[in-house]
């Protein structure tokens, strides 16, 4: 499998990440989740006439979750994004392995056991 990077997401989903996109503010551990989310959304939009193209405005980490701010799409896209945001609560934000939400020094983070003591904020 190819390594997923923020640049490769921009290239693979140019209809989602347009000029209005303010940027990625998520850790690398959630990039595979974001890629799967974008794929599910774009396949749905391409196969469903009349659904407005979803455009990302910002993707960031907030309160220990991946948050996906957007315009366009439909209720199906909203559901895919809600599910992805919920799944992000269970994935280490550094590596993407199974993780647990923790509160440390006022921040909510998600870490696997291997990255419990990694301080990157």
C-alpha atoms as one frame of an Amber mdcrd trajectory, in Angstrom:
protein
   0.000   0.000   0.000   1.239   3.488  -0.809   2.065   5.775   2.069  -0.708
   8.289   2.657   0.456  11.863   3.001  -1.327  15.193   3.099   0.032  15.942
  -0.392  -1.222  12.618  -1.772  -4.699  13.316  -0.358  -4.709  16.696  -2.123
  -3.708  15.017  -5.380  -6.084  12.059  -5.085  -9.166  14.120  -4.126  -8.868
  17.482  -5.924 -12.646  17.895  -5.961 -12.747  17.673  -2.154  -9.596  19.666
  -1.376 -10.135  22.796  -3.498  -9.061  26.443  -3.196 -11.424  26.909  -0.234
  -9.525  24.310   1.828  -7.639  25.933   4.712  -5.428  22.956   5.383  -4.808
  19.816   7.344  -4.320  20.245  11.056  -4.434  16.581  12.004  -1.677  14.239
  13.097  -0.396  11.643  10.633  -2.014   8.727  12.479  -5.429   9.797  11.210
  -4.474  10.197   7.535  -5.562   6.666   6.563  -8.940   7.286   8.206  -9.263
  10.563   6.317  -8.332   8.861   3.038 -11.008   6.190   3.563 -13.535   8.899
   4.403 -12.743  10.863   1.250 -12.912   7.753  -0.917 -16.319   6.762   0.473
 -17.654  10.285  -0.039 -16.301  10.753  -3.563 -17.555   7.339  -4.735 -21.015
   8.228  -3.415 -21.027  11.680  -5.033 -19.814  10.321  -8.376 -22.520   7.615
  -8.359 -25.417   9.801  -7.164 -26.704  12.422  -9.599 -27.749  15.695  -8.011
 -25.552  15.480  -4.923 -23.498  18.667  -4.674 -19.742  18.114  -4.624 -18.501
  18.087  -1.046 -15.615  20.501  -0.473 -13.486  20.384   2.646 -12.991  23.688
   4.403 -10.735  22.407   7.186  -9.715  19.101   8.748  -8.336  19.407  12.261
  -7.943  17.791  15.639 -10.283  19.171  18.283 -11.065  17.706  21.703  -9.359
  14.424  20.820 -11.312  13.878  17.597 -10.707  14.429  13.910 -13.071  17.210
  12.812 -14.035  17.582   9.150 -15.553  20.968   8.270 -17.115  21.089   4.820
 -19.731  22.434   2.453 -21.848  20.468  -0.012 -22.590  16.776   0.049 -25.756
  15.256   1.451 -27.007  13.311   4.472 -25.004  10.241   3.406 -21.789  12.303
   3.392 -22.714  13.732   6.793 -23.089  10.174   8.116 -19.721   9.069   6.715
 -18.036  12.068   8.313 -19.787  11.553  11.656 -18.712   7.914  11.679 -15.112
   8.846  10.858 -15.028  11.452  13.585 -16.274   8.837  16.071 -13.715   6.263
  14.890 -10.895   8.794  15.328 -11.558   8.619  19.087 -10.253   5.020  18.990
  -7.144   5.470  16.782  -3.743   6.646  17.977  -3.237  10.017  16.385   0.483
   9.306  15.926   0.439   5.870  14.266  -3.199   4.926  13.549  -3.181   1.815
  15.749  -5.890   1.164  18.333  -5.751   3.929  20.906  -7.488   5.399  23.918
  -8.570   8.968  24.543  -6.631  10.576  27.389  -6.607  13.971  29.026  -3.179
  15.366  29.748  -2.227  18.902  30.756  -5.619  20.156  29.577  -5.410  18.494
  26.149  -7.451  15.524  24.967  -5.293  13.157  22.930  -5.593   9.621  21.549
  -2.659   7.276  22.075  -1.826   3.599  21.721   0.226   1.922  24.433   3.453
   2.433  22.444   2.918   6.210  22.283   1.506   6.903  25.745   4.509   8.977
  26.768   5.082  10.793  23.462   4.536  14.503  23.952   4.011  16.232  20.605
   1.789  19.201  21.388
